[in-house]
Coordinates of C-alpha atoms in Angstrom, one line a residue:
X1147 CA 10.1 -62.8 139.9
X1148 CA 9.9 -66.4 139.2
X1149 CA 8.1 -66.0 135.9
X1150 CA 10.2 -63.4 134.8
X1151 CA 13.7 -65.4 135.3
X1152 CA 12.0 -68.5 133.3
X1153 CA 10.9 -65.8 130.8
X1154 CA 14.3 -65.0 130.8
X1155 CA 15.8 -67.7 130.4
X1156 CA 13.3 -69.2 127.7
X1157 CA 14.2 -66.2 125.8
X1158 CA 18.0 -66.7 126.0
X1159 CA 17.3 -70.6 125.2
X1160 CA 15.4 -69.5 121.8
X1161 CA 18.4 -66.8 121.1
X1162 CA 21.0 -69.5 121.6
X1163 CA 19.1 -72.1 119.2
X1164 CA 19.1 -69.7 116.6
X1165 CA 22.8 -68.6 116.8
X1166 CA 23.2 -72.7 116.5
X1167 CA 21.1 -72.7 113.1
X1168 CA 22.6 -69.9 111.4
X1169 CA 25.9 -71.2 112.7
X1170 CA 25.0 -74.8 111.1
X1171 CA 23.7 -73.4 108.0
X1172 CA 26.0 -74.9 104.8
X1173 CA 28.0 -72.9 102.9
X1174 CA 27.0 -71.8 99.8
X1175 CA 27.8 -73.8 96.4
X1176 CA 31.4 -72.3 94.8
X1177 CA 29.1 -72.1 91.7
X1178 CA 26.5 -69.6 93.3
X1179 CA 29.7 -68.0 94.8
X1180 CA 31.3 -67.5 91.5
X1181 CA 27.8 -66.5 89.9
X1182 CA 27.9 -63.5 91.8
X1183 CA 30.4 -61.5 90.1
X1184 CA 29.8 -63.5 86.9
X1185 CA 29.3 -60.8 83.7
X1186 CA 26.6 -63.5 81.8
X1187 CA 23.4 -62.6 82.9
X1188 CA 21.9 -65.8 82.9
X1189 CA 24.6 -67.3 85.0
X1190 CA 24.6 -64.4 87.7
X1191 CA 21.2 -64.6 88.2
X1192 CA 21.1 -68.1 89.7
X1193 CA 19.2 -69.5 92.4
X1194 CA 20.9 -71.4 95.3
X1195 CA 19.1 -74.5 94.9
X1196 CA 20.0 -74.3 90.6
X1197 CA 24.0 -73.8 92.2
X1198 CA 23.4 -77.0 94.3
X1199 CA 22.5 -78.7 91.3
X1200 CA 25.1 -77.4 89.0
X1201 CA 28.0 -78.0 91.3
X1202 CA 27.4 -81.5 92.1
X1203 CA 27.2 -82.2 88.4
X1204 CA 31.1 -80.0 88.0
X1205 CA 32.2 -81.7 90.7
X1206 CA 31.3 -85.3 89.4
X1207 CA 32.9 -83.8 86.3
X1208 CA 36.0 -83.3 87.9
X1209 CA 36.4 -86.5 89.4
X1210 CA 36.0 -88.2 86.0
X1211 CA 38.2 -86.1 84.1
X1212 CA 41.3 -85.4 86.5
X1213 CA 43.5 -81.9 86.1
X1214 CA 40.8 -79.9 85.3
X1215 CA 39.8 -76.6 87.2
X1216 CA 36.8 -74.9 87.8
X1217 CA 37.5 -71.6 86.8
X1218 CA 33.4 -69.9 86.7
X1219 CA 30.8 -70.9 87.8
X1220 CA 29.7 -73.3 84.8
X1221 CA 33.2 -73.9 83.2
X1222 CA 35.9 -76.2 83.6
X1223 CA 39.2 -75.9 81.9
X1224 CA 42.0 -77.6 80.7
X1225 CA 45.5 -77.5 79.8
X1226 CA 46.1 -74.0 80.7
X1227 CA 42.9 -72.8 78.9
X1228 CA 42.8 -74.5 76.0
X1229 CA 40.2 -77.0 76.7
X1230 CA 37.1 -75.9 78.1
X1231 CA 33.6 -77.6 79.3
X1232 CA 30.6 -75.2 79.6
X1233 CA 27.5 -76.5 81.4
X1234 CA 24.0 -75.4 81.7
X1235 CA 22.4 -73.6 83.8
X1236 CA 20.0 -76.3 85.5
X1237 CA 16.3 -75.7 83.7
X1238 CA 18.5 -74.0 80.7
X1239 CA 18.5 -76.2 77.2
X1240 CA 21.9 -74.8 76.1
X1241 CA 25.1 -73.8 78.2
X1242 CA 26.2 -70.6 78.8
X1243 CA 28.3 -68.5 76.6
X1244 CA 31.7 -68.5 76.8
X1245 CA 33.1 -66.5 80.3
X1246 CA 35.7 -63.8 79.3
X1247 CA 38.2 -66.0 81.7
X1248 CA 37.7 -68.9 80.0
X1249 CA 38.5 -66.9 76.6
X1250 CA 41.5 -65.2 78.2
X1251 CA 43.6 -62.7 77.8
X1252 CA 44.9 -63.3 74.8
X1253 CA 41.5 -63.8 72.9
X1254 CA 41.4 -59.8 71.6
X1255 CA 43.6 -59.5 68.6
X1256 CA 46.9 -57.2 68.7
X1257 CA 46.9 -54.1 66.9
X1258 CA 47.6 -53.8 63.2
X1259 CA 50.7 -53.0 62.1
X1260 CA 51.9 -49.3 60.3
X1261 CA 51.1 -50.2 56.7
X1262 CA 48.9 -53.4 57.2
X1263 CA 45.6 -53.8 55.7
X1264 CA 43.7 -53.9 58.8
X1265 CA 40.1 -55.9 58.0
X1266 CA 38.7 -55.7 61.2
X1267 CA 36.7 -52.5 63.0
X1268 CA 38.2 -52.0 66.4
X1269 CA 35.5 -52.8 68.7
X1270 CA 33.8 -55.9 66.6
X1271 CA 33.4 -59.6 68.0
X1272 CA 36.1 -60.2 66.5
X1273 CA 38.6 -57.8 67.3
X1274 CA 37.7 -58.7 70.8
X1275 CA 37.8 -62.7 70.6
X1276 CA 33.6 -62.9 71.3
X1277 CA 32.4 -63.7 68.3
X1278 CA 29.9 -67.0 68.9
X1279 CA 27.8 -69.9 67.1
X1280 CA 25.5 -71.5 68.9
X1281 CA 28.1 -70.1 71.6
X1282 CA 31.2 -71.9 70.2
X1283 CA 33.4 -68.9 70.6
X1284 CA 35.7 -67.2 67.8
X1285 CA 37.6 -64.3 67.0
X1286 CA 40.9 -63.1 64.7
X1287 CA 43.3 -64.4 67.4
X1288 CA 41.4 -67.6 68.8
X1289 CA 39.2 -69.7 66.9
X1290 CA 37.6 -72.9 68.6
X1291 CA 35.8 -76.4 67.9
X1292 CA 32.9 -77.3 69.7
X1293 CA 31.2 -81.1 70.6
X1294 CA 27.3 -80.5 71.9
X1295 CA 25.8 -83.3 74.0
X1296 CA 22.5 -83.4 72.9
X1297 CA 20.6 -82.0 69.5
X1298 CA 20.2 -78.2 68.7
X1299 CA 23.4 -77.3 70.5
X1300 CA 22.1 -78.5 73.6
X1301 CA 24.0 -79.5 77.3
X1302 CA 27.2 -79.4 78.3
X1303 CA 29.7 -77.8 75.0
X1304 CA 33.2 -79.1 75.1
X1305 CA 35.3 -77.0 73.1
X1306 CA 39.0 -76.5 72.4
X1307 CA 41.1 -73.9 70.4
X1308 CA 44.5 -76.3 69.8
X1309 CA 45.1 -79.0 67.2
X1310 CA 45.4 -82.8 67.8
X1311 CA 47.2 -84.3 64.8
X1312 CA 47.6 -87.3 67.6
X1313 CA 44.0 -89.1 67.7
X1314 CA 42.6 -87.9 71.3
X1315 CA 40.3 -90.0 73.8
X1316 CA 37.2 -88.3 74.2
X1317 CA 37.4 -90.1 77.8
X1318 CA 39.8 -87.8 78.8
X1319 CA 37.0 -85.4 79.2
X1320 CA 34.2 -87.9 80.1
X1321 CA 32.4 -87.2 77.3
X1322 CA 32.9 -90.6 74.6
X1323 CA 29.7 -91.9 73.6
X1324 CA 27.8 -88.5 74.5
X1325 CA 27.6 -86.1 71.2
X1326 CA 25.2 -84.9 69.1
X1327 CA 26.1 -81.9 67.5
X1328 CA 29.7 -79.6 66.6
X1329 CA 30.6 -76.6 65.5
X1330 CA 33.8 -75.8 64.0
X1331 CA 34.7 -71.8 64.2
X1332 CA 38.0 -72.1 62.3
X1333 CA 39.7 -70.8 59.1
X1334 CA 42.6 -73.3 58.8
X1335 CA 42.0 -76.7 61.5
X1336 CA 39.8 -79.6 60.4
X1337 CA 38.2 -81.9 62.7
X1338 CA 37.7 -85.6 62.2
X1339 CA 35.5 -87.6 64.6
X1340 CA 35.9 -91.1 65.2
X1341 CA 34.2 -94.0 66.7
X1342 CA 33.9 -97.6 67.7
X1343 CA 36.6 -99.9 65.8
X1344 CA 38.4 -96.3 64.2
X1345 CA 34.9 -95.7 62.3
X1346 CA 35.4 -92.2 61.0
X1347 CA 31.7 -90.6 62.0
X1348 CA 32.0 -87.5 60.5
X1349 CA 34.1 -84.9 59.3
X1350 CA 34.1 -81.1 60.2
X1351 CA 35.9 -78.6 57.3
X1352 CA 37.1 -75.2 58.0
X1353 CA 35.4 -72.3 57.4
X1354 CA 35.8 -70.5 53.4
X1355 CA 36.5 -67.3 55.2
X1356 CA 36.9 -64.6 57.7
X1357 CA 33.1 -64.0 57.6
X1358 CA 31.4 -66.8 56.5
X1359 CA 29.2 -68.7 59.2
X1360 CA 31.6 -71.3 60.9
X1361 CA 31.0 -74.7 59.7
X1362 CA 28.2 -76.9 61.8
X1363 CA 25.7 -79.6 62.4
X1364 CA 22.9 -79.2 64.8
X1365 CA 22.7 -83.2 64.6
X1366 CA 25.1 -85.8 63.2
X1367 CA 22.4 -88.4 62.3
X1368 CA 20.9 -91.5 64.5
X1369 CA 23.9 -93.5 62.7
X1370 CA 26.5 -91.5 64.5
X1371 CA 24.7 -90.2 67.5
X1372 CA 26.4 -90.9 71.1
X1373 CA 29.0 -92.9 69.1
X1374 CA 31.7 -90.3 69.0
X1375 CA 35.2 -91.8 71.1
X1376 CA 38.2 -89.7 69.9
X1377 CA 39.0 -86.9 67.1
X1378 CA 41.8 -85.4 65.2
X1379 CA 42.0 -82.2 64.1
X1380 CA 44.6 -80.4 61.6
X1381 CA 46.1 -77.0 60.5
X1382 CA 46.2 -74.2 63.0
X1383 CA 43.2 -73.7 65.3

């Protein structure tokens, strides 16, 4: 009987310990929590330990660059939407494509008036605002301007859809010093980067038309790499 109520109690003991681990066990990062019912395939897939990763680099974001929101799993936002930083997916060269929350509501185009030349085919990239170059987003209602961090599109994107005619800190964003490449989606804003001592590093036309390829450079040149503290831009984004 003796064996059997140490048995017993061993048993419970062992139970107990377990109920205490998965009790204890962390919660999971809001990126993999977010990642679940993300729509990009290469976000929702995510491991745990690639959501660990990812999160503490957002959330290092966040402190640097107060009032922004996570609002996926790899995005950050803004001034209600308008600015938006995209981040790889760790072991991924480029970040993510644009979510559908980050492009909002308001991305798809309205429907053609009675009696108006209507260019676009319902349905199309950019009747629904997802058009994308090197996944800077565009369509016929919203059309954005990307800065890359590294070469070939690569890491975080920081993009935005308003115009700045006021010169704007790149710190705002925690991102001076940090770009390599841009992509400029629109038909009527120009972009013009500045550096060190008001140095004008490069400047980023408009697109010719509707369909052309947005305007782009996969690198600026060793001369302006990482050198990149503020920009204007012009027109209507």
């Amino acid at each position: 009987m003796r064996k059997l109520l140490t048995l017993a109690s061993s048993i419970l003991l062992l139970a107990g310990a377990a109920t205490g681990a998965a009790q204890a066990a962390p919660p999971k990062p809001a990126s993999y929590v977010m990642a679940q019912s993300d729509a990009r395939a290469e976000v929702s897939g995510m491991t745990v330990a690639q959501a660990t990763e990812l999160q503490a680099q957002i959330d290092d974001q966040l402190r640097k660059s107060p009032g922004g929101t996570q609002i996926s799993a790899t995005e950050i936002s803004w001034n209600g939407g308008n600015v938006v930083m995209e981040f790889p997916v760790p072991g991924q060269k480029q970040a993510s494509l644009t979510s559908a929350k980050a492009l909002g509501p308001n991305a798809a185009r309205r429907p053609a008036a009675a009696g108006e030349v209507d260019l676009v085919a319902s349905g199309t990239c950019y009747d629904t605002g997802t058009c994308q170059y090197q996944k800077c987003p565009y369509g016929w209602t919203d059309q954005w301007y990307c800065l890359y961090q590294d070469s070939d599109w690569g890491g975080r994107r920081l993009q935005w859809k308003d115009h700045y005619p006021y010169e704007q800190t790149l710190d705002t964003w925690n991102f001076s010093y940090q770009a390599s490449g841009w992509v400029n989606t629109s038909l009527k804003t120009v972009v013009e980067v500045w550096g060190p001592g008001g140095q004008r590093l490069w400047f980023e036309p408009a697109r010719d038309n509707f369909f052309s390829d947005p305007t782009h450079n996969s690198f600026v040149g060793w001369d302006a790499n990482d050198k990149a503290t503020s920009f204007t831009s012009y027109g209507d984004a």
